[in-house]
CSV table of C-alpha atoms in Angstrom, one decimal:
chain,number,residue,atom,x,y,z
A,1,MET,CA,-8.9,10.5,-2.6
A,2,TYR,CA,-7.7,8.4,-5.8
A,3,GLN,CA,-4.7,6.0,-5.1
A,4,VAL,CA,-2.0,5.9,-8.1
A,5,HIS,CA,1.0,3.7,-8.6
A,6,CYS,CA,3.7,3.9,-11.1
A,7,LEU,CA,5.3,0.8,-12.6
A,8,ASN,CA,8.0,3.1,-14.2
A,9,SER,CA,9.5,6.2,-13.3
A,10,ILE,CA,7.7,8.6,-14.4
A,11,SER,CA,8.5,12.5,-15.1
A,12,PRO,CA,7.8,15.3,-12.5
A,13,LYS,CA,6.4,17.3,-15.1
A,14,GLY,CA,3.8,15.1,-15.3
A,15,THR,CA,3.0,13.7,-11.7
A,16,GLU,CA,3.1,17.4,-10.1
A,17,LEU,CA,0.0,17.9,-11.8
A,18,PHE,CA,-2.4,15.6,-9.5
A,19,THR,CA,-3.7,17.5,-7.2
A,20,GLU,CA,-4.4,17.5,-3.5
A,21,ASN,CA,-7.1,14.6,-4.6
A,22,TYR,CA,-4.4,12.3,-5.5
A,23,GLN,CA,-1.6,10.2,-3.7
A,24,LEU,CA,1.1,8.1,-5.0
A,25,THR,CA,0.8,4.3,-3.8
A,26,GLU,CA,3.5,2.0,-3.8
A,27,HIS,CA,0.9,-1.1,-3.7
A,28,LEU,CA,-0.7,-1.4,-7.3
A,29,GLU,CA,-3.4,-3.5,-5.3
A,30,ASP,CA,-4.5,-0.1,-3.3
A,31,ALA,CA,-4.8,1.7,-6.5
A,32,GLN,CA,-7.7,3.3,-8.9
A,33,ALA,CA,-5.0,4.4,-11.7
A,34,VAL,CA,-1.9,3.4,-13.0
A,35,LEU,CA,1.1,5.0,-14.9
A,36,VAL,CA,3.4,3.1,-16.8
A,37,ARG,CA,5.9,3.5,-19.8
A,38,SER,CA,7.7,0.4,-20.4
A,39,ALA,CA,6.9,-2.1,-17.4
A,40,ALA,CA,4.9,-5.9,-18.3
A,41,MET,CA,1.8,-6.3,-16.9
A,42,HIS,CA,0.2,-8.7,-19.1
A,43,ASP,CA,1.4,-11.2,-16.0
A,44,LEU,CA,0.1,-8.7,-13.4
A,45,ALA,CA,-2.9,-9.7,-11.1
A,46,LEU,CA,-5.2,-5.9,-12.0
A,47,PRO,CA,-7.3,-5.6,-8.6
A,48,GLU,CA,-11.2,-4.9,-9.4
A,49,SER,CA,-10.2,-1.3,-8.0
A,50,LEU,CA,-8.3,0.2,-11.2
A,51,LEU,CA,-10.1,2.3,-13.4
A,52,ALA,CA,-7.5,3.6,-15.6
A,53,ILE,CA,-3.9,2.8,-16.9
A,54,ALA,CA,-1.9,5.7,-18.6
A,55,ARG,CA,1.3,4.6,-21.0
A,56,ALA,CA,2.9,7.6,-21.3
A,57,GLY,CA,4.2,6.5,-24.6
A,58,ALA,CA,2.4,5.6,-28.3
A,59,GLY,CA,2.9,1.8,-28.0
A,60,VAL,CA,0.8,-0.9,-25.9
A,61,ASN,CA,2.1,-4.4,-26.1
A,62,ASN,CA,3.3,-3.9,-22.7
A,63,ILE,CA,-0.9,-3.8,-21.9
A,64,PRO,CA,-3.3,-6.8,-21.1
A,65,LEU,CA,-5.5,-5.4,-23.3
A,66,ASP,CA,-8.4,-7.9,-23.3
A,67,ARG,CA,-8.1,-8.1,-19.7
A,68,CYS,CA,-8.8,-4.6,-19.4
A,69,SER,CA,-11.2,-4.3,-21.7
A,70,GLN,CA,-13.5,-7.2,-19.8
A,71,GLN,CA,-12.7,-5.6,-16.3
A,72,GLY,CA,-13.6,-2.3,-17.6
A,73,ILE,CA,-10.5,-1.0,-17.3
A,74,VAL,CA,-9.8,1.9,-19.4
A,75,VAL,CA,-6.1,2.2,-21.3
A,76,PHE,CA,-4.7,5.3,-22.6
A,77,ASN,CA,-1.7,6.5,-24.6
A,78,THR,CA,-0.4,9.4,-25.7
A,79,PRO,CA,0.4,9.1,-29.9
A,80,GLY,CA,2.2,12.6,-30.6
A,81,ALA,CA,3.8,13.5,-27.3
A,82,ASN,CA,7.1,11.9,-28.4
A,83,ALA,CA,6.6,12.8,-32.1
A,84,ARG,CA,9.3,15.3,-32.4
A,85,SER,CA,11.9,13.0,-30.9
A,86,VAL,CA,10.9,10.2,-32.9
A,87,VAL,CA,11.0,12.8,-36.1
A,88,GLU,CA,14.3,14.2,-35.2
A,89,LEU,CA,16.0,10.3,-34.6
A,90,SER,CA,14.3,9.1,-38.6
A,91,LEU,CA,16.5,12.3,-40.1
A,92,CYS,CA,19.2,11.1,-37.9
A,93,GLY,CA,18.6,7.2,-39.4
A,94,LEU,CA,18.4,8.7,-43.1
A,95,LEU,CA,21.8,10.3,-42.7
A,96,LEU,CA,23.1,7.3,-40.8
A,97,GLY,CA,21.8,4.9,-43.4
A,98,CYS,CA,23.0,7.5,-46.4
A,99,ARG,CA,26.6,8.2,-45.3
A,100,ASP,CA,28.2,5.3,-43.8
A,101,VAL,CA,29.1,6.9,-40.6
A,102,VAL,CA,28.4,4.2,-38.2
A,103,GLY,CA,30.8,2.0,-40.6
A,104,GLY,CA,33.2,4.3,-40.5
A,105,ILE,CA,33.4,5.1,-36.9
A,106,ASN,CA,34.0,1.2,-36.0
A,107,TRP,CA,36.6,1.3,-38.2
A,108,VAL,CA,38.2,4.2,-36.6
A,109,GLN,CA,38.2,2.3,-33.2
A,110,SER,CA,39.5,-0.9,-34.8
A,111,ILE,CA,42.9,0.8,-35.8
A,112,LYS,CA,42.7,4.1,-32.9
A,113,ASP,CA,46.1,2.0,-31.4
A,114,GLN,CA,48.2,1.6,-34.3
A,115,PRO,CA,50.7,4.1,-35.1
A,116,GLU,CA,50.3,6.6,-38.4
A,117,LEU,CA,46.6,6.5,-38.0
A,118,ALA,CA,46.1,9.8,-39.5
A,119,LYS,CA,48.0,8.7,-42.4
A,120,LYS,CA,45.7,5.1,-42.4
A,121,VAL,CA,42.6,7.0,-42.0
A,122,GLU,CA,43.3,9.4,-45.7
A,123,LYS,CA,44.2,6.1,-47.6
A,124,GLY,CA,41.1,3.6,-46.0
A,125,LYS,CA,38.1,6.6,-45.5
A,126,SER,CA,37.0,5.6,-49.6
A,127,GLN,CA,35.7,2.6,-48.3
A,128,PHE,CA,32.9,4.6,-46.1
A,129,ALA,CA,31.8,6.5,-48.7
A,130,GLY,CA,27.8,7.0,-49.3
A,131,HIS,CA,25.4,9.1,-50.6
A,132,GLU,CA,24.5,12.9,-50.5
A,133,ILE,CA,20.4,12.8,-49.8
A,134,ALA,CA,19.3,16.1,-52.3
A,135,GLY,CA,18.4,14.8,-55.0
A,136,LYS,CA,16.8,11.0,-54.1
A,137,ARG,CA,13.9,9.7,-53.4
A,138,LEU,CA,12.4,9.0,-50.5
A,139,GLY,CA,9.1,7.2,-49.8
A,140,VAL,CA,7.0,7.4,-46.7
A,141,ILE,CA,4.4,5.0,-45.6
A,142,GLY,CA,2.5,6.3,-43.1
A,143,LEU,CA,2.2,10.0,-42.8
A,144,GLY,CA,1.0,10.3,-39.0
A,145,ALA,CA,2.7,12.5,-36.3
A,146,VAL,CA,6.0,11.3,-37.5
A,147,GLY,CA,5.6,10.2,-41.3
A,148,GLY,CA,4.4,13.5,-41.9
A,149,PRO,CA,6.4,15.8,-40.6
A,150,LEU,CA,9.1,13.7,-41.6
A,151,ALA,CA,8.8,13.8,-45.2
A,152,ASN,CA,8.4,17.4,-45.1
A,153,ALA,CA,11.9,18.3,-42.9
A,154,ALA,CA,13.1,16.0,-46.5
A,155,VAL,CA,11.2,17.9,-48.6
A,156,ARG,CA,13.3,21.0,-47.4
A,157,LEU,CA,16.4,19.3,-47.6
A,158,GLY,CA,15.7,18.6,-51.3
A,159,MET,CA,14.2,15.3,-51.4
A,160,GLU,CA,12.3,13.7,-53.6
A,161,VAL,CA,9.0,12.6,-51.4
A,162,TYR,CA,6.6,10.0,-52.4
A,163,GLY,CA,3.5,9.2,-49.1
A,164,TYR,CA,1.8,6.6,-49.2
A,165,ASP,CA,-1.7,6.7,-46.3
A,166,PRO,CA,-4.9,5.6,-46.9
A,167,TYR,CA,-5.9,6.6,-43.8
A,168,ILE,CA,-4.2,10.0,-43.8
A,169,SER,CA,-6.6,12.5,-41.4
A,170,VAL,CA,-8.0,15.8,-42.5
A,171,GLU,CA,-5.8,17.5,-40.0
A,172,ALA,CA,-2.5,15.6,-40.9
A,173,ALA,CA,-3.2,16.2,-44.9
A,174,TRP,CA,-3.5,19.6,-44.2
A,175,HIS,CA,-0.1,20.2,-42.8
A,176,LEU,CA,1.5,18.2,-45.2
A,177,ASP,CA,4.1,20.4,-47.7
A,178,SER,CA,2.8,20.4,-51.3
A,179,GLY,CA,6.0,19.1,-52.6
A,180,ILE,CA,5.0,15.7,-51.5
A,181,ARG,CA,3.5,13.5,-53.8
A,182,HIS,CA,0.8,11.4,-53.0
A,183,VAL,CA,0.6,7.2,-54.3
A,184,LYS,CA,-1.8,4.9,-53.8
A,185,THR,CA,0.0,2.0,-53.1
A,186,GLN,CA,2.7,0.3,-50.9
A,187,GLU,CA,3.8,-0.7,-53.9
A,188,GLU,CA,5.0,2.2,-55.9
A,189,ILE,CA,7.1,3.5,-53.1
A,190,TYR,CA,9.1,0.5,-53.2
A,191,GLU,CA,9.8,0.2,-56.8
A,192,LEU,CA,10.6,4.0,-57.0
A,193,CYS,CA,12.4,5.2,-53.8
A,194,ASP,CA,15.6,4.8,-52.8
A,195,VAL,CA,15.4,5.4,-49.2
A,196,ILE,CA,12.0,4.3,-47.4
A,197,SER,CA,11.0,5.5,-44.1
A,198,ILE,CA,7.9,3.0,-42.5
A,199,HIS,CA,5.7,4.7,-40.0
A,200,VAL,CA,2.3,2.7,-39.7
A,201,PRO,CA,1.2,1.0,-36.3
A,202,LEU,CA,2.0,-3.1,-35.8
A,203,LEU,CA,-1.0,-4.9,-36.6
A,204,ASP,CA,-1.7,-8.6,-38.0
A,205,SER,CA,-2.1,-6.7,-41.0
A,206,THR,CA,0.9,-4.7,-41.1
A,207,ARG,CA,3.1,-7.2,-39.7
A,208,ASN,CA,6.3,-8.4,-41.6
A,209,MET,CA,4.6,-5.9,-44.5
A,210,ILE,CA,8.4,-5.5,-45.7
A,211,ASN,CA,8.9,-9.4,-46.8
A,212,ALA,CA,10.8,-11.0,-49.1
A,213,GLN,CA,8.1,-10.2,-51.9
A,214,ALA,CA,7.9,-6.7,-50.9
A,215,LEU,CA,11.8,-6.5,-50.5
A,216,ASN,CA,12.0,-8.3,-54.1
A,217,ARG,CA,10.0,-5.4,-55.2
A,218,MET,CA,12.2,-2.4,-54.2
A,219,LYS,CA,15.5,-1.2,-56.3
A,220,GLN,CA,19.1,-2.8,-55.4
A,221,GLY,CA,20.5,-0.6,-52.9
A,222,VAL,CA,17.7,0.4,-50.8
A,223,ILE,CA,18.0,2.2,-47.3
A,224,LEU,CA,15.1,0.7,-45.1
A,225,LEU,CA,13.8,2.7,-42.1
A,226,ASN,CA,11.9,1.5,-39.4
A,227,PHE,CA,11.3,3.8,-36.7
A,228,ALA,CA,7.9,2.1,-36.0
A,229,ARG,CA,7.7,-1.3,-35.0
A,230,GLY,CA,10.0,-4.0,-34.6
A,231,GLY,CA,7.6,-6.8,-36.3
A,232,LEU,CA,6.7,-4.4,-39.5
A,233,VAL,CA,9.5,-5.6,-40.9
A,234,ASP,CA,10.3,-10.1,-41.8
A,235,ASP,CA,14.2,-10.2,-39.7
A,236,ASP,CA,15.3,-13.6,-41.9
A,237,ALA,CA,13.9,-11.6,-45.5
A,238,MET,CA,15.9,-8.8,-44.3
A,239,ALA,CA,18.7,-10.5,-43.7
A,240,GLN,CA,18.9,-12.4,-47.0
A,241,ALA,CA,18.5,-8.9,-48.7
A,242,LEU,CA,21.2,-7.3,-46.5
A,243,LYS,CA,23.2,-10.5,-47.6
A,244,ASN,CA,22.7,-10.4,-51.4
A,245,GLY,CA,22.9,-5.8,-51.7
A,246,LYS,CA,19.2,-5.9,-52.1
A,247,VAL,CA,19.2,-3.8,-48.8
A,248,TRP,CA,22.3,-1.5,-48.6
A,249,HIS,CA,21.3,-0.8,-45.3
A,250,TYR,CA,18.9,-1.0,-42.4
A,251,VAL,CA,18.3,1.4,-39.7
A,252,THR,CA,15.9,0.0,-37.0
A,253,ASP,CA,15.1,1.3,-33.9
A,254,PHE,CA,14.3,-2.1,-32.3
A,255,PRO,CA,17.1,-4.4,-32.2
A,256,ASN,CA,16.8,-8.1,-31.2
A,257,GLU,CA,19.6,-11.5,-31.7
A,258,LYS,CA,19.0,-11.4,-35.7
A,259,THR,CA,19.6,-8.0,-36.5
A,260,ALA,CA,22.0,-6.6,-34.6
A,261,SER,CA,24.1,-9.4,-35.9
A,262,MET,CA,23.3,-8.5,-39.0
A,263,PRO,CA,25.4,-6.7,-41.5
A,264,GLY,CA,24.8,-3.9,-43.3
A,265,CYS,CA,22.3,-3.3,-40.3
A,266,ILE,CA,22.5,-0.7,-37.6
A,267,ALA,CA,21.0,-0.7,-34.9
A,268,ILE,CA,19.9,1.5,-32.5
A,269,PRO,CA,18.6,0.8,-29.0
A,270,HIS,CA,15.2,2.1,-28.9
A,271,LEU,CA,16.2,5.5,-28.4
A,272,GLY,CA,12.9,7.1,-31.0
A,273,ALA,CA,11.5,8.9,-27.7
A,274,SER,CA,14.1,9.2,-25.1
A,275,THR,CA,14.6,12.4,-25.0
A,276,GLU,CA,14.0,14.5,-21.7
A,277,GLU,CA,11.3,16.1,-23.6
A,278,SER,CA,9.5,13.2,-25.0
A,279,GLU,CA,9.3,12.1,-21.4
A,280,ASP,CA,8.0,15.2,-20.3
A,281,ASN,CA,5.2,15.4,-23.1
A,282,CYS,CA,4.0,11.5,-22.5
A,283,ALA,CA,4.0,12.2,-19.0
A,284,ARG,CA,2.1,15.4,-18.7
A,285,MET,CA,-0.5,13.9,-21.3
A,286,ALA,CA,-1.0,10.8,-19.6
A,287,VAL,CA,-1.4,12.0,-16.5
A,288,ASN,CA,-4.1,15.1,-18.1
A,289,GLN,CA,-6.2,12.1,-19.4
A,290,MET,CA,-6.8,10.1,-16.6
A,291,LYS,CA,-7.3,12.8,-14.4
A,292,ASN,CA,-10.1,13.9,-17.0
A,293,TYR,CA,-11.6,10.4,-17.1
A,294,LEU,CA,-11.1,9.7,-13.3
A,295,GLU,CA,-13.0,13.3,-12.4
A,296,ASN,CA,-15.2,14.2,-15.4
A,297,GLY,CA,-15.4,10.7,-17.0
A,298,ASN,CA,-14.6,12.1,-20.3
A,299,ILE,CA,-11.9,9.4,-22.6
A,300,VAL,CA,-9.8,10.6,-24.7
A,301,ASN,CA,-6.7,8.5,-26.3
A,302,SER,CA,-8.2,5.4,-25.2
A,303,VAL,CA,-7.1,2.5,-27.2
A,304,ASN,CA,-10.2,-0.1,-25.7
A,305,PHE,CA,-12.8,2.0,-25.4
A,306,PRO,CA,-14.3,4.6,-27.6
A,307,ASN,CA,-13.1,7.8,-27.5
A,308,CYS,CA,-16.7,10.1,-25.4
A,309,ASP,CA,-16.5,13.8,-23.9
A,310,MET,CA,-18.9,15.8,-22.5
A,311,GLY,CA,-16.7,18.0,-20.7
A,312,VAL,CA,-16.8,18.9,-17.1
A,313,CYS,CA,-20.4,17.9,-15.6
A,314,THR,CA,-22.3,20.9,-14.7
A,315,SER,CA,-25.6,18.9,-13.9
A,316,ALA,CA,-26.4,17.4,-10.7
A,317,GLY,CA,-25.3,14.0,-11.5
A,318,ARG,CA,-23.3,12.0,-14.2
A,319,ILE,CA,-23.4,8.6,-14.2
A,320,THR,CA,-20.8,6.3,-16.7
A,321,ILE,CA,-21.6,2.9,-17.9
A,322,LEU,CA,-18.6,0.8,-19.9
A,323,HIS,CA,-20.0,-2.2,-21.5
A,324,ARG,CA,-20.5,-4.6,-23.9
A,325,ASN,CA,-21.5,-3.4,-27.7
A,326,ILE,CA,-25.1,-4.9,-27.4
A,327,PRO,CA,-28.1,-3.8,-29.2
A,328,ASN,CA,-30.8,-1.9,-27.2
A,329,SER,CA,-28.2,-1.4,-24.4
A,330,LEU,CA,-29.2,2.3,-24.7
A,331,GLY,CA,-32.7,1.6,-23.6
A,332,ARG,CA,-31.9,-0.4,-20.9
A,333,PHE,CA,-30.3,2.4,-19.3
A,334,THR,CA,-32.7,4.9,-19.9
A,335,THR,CA,-35.6,3.5,-18.6
A,336,ALA,CA,-33.6,2.6,-15.1
A,337,VAL,CA,-32.7,5.9,-15.0
A,338,ALA,CA,-36.6,6.5,-15.6
A,339,GLY,CA,-37.8,4.3,-13.3
A,340,GLU,CA,-36.8,7.2,-10.4
A,341,ASN,CA,-37.8,10.0,-12.0
A,342,VAL,CA,-34.7,11.2,-13.1
A,343,ASN,CA,-34.4,12.7,-16.6
A,344,ILE,CA,-31.4,13.2,-18.2
A,345,ALA,CA,-30.1,16.1,-19.2
A,346,GLY,CA,-27.5,14.7,-21.7
A,347,LEU,CA,-26.2,11.5,-23.1
A,348,THR,CA,-23.6,10.3,-25.3
A,349,ASN,CA,-23.4,6.7,-26.2
A,350,LYS,CA,-20.4,5.3,-28.4
A,351,SER,CA,-19.0,1.8,-29.5
A,352,ARG,CA,-15.5,0.8,-30.3
A,353,GLY,CA,-15.6,-3.1,-31.7
A,354,ASP,CA,-17.1,-5.6,-29.2
A,355,TYR,CA,-17.3,-2.3,-26.3
A,356,ALA,CA,-19.1,0.7,-25.8
A,357,TYR,CA,-19.5,3.3,-23.5
A,358,THR,CA,-21.9,5.2,-22.5
A,359,MET,CA,-22.4,9.0,-20.0
A,360,LEU,CA,-25.6,10.1,-18.5
A,361,ASP,CA,-26.2,13.8,-17.3
A,362,LEU,CA,-28.9,13.7,-15.0
A,363,ASP,CA,-31.1,16.5,-13.1
A,364,ARG,CA,-30.2,15.3,-10.0
A,365,LYS,CA,-27.8,12.9,-8.5
A,366,PRO,CA,-28.6,9.3,-9.2
A,367,SER,CA,-29.1,7.3,-6.2
A,368,GLN,CA,-27.7,3.8,-5.1
A,369,THR,CA,-30.5,2.0,-6.4
A,370,VAL,CA,-30.3,3.3,-9.6
A,371,VAL,CA,-26.5,2.4,-9.5
A,372,GLU,CA,-27.5,-1.4,-8.6
A,373,ASP,CA,-30.0,-1.0,-11.5
A,374,LEU,CA,-27.9,-0.3,-13.9
A,375,SER,CA,-25.1,-3.0,-13.1
A,376,ARG,CA,-27.3,-5.7,-13.3
A,377,ILE,CA,-28.0,-5.2,-16.7
A,378,ASP,CA,-26.6,-7.3,-19.2
A,379,GLY,CA,-23.2,-6.9,-20.7
A,380,VAL,CA,-22.0,-4.0,-18.1
A,381,LEU,CA,-18.9,-4.2,-17.0
A,382,ARG,CA,-18.6,-1.3,-14.4
A,383,VAL,CA,-20.7,1.9,-13.6
A,384,ARG,CA,-19.4,5.0,-12.0
A,385,VAL,CA,-21.5,8.2,-10.3
A,386,ILE,CA,-19.4,11.1,-11.1
A,387,ARG,CA,-20.9,13.7,-9.4
């Protein structure tokens, strides 16, 4: 029986997928699997029994990935499960950025106790005039699960849409509206567009990608939307751009001490995935991926080990090996198995950076001796017998 520990409240739509072979536990030290949303795990002691962590969401900055990899713990996320919720909030942000709705609402609240409020509203509402989005140019950087549907929706709303994504998948490209204009550089987006929305992961190469240099290339009075990650924007540069009018509104789903106090910044309290439907979808996806790994050894949507899927095991035995990406490892594995006259019916070996994963389907159940021999091979992190 697998023990599963939930570090956050997880939607019952996910946990109800566990069968009688699983049991929820309140004790992390007893767990073979962990479900998590936003809880910080960097300071937690991870037990040797822990095989998998599934994040019910996309970002994994709350999980110590290096330590998990070294301990042979596979970390999953759920890309795309909350995409619809983020797309809808991005559309809301687009409208909030173009129309000074937030400023107007705050102003009404500030004068709500004054006499003849209706007359004051009619007299003062002009200070919150905005722009229609039809005919405006929207630049979308990153055309994946969120950026692509956002770009499609904007086309239907009458915007002139430009898209930039050098890493777009074939599947994502097929789903893009033919009216979206593809550009080859981010700089083209900066120079052409009235509104810019960024939808890229936070990596060393993208951190502070919206900096003073990028902002200087944008049109005067540009509107910037950030529903991807807070670290993509240089807060100090953004504060200056808002102050001098280069940026009219900065709409972000990632408020902090700086952005929350910037005039012209619309700071939303990280509501992108905060819908009942999104939490249900993420929970289902996280649980299904976790079960597939624990029961079949298959890895789908891991962030620290390569994806590897051999389906349901139909052979007499299956061994999975998490290991470092060392030359000739596969040869050592097959030699160890062949030493007991066990035939390999199927094999998959994939690598991802410094780490790799090997799955071996065998014509009979492997002995403990084979498992011990494999475990002693240089670079091996964890050996599991699935069947």
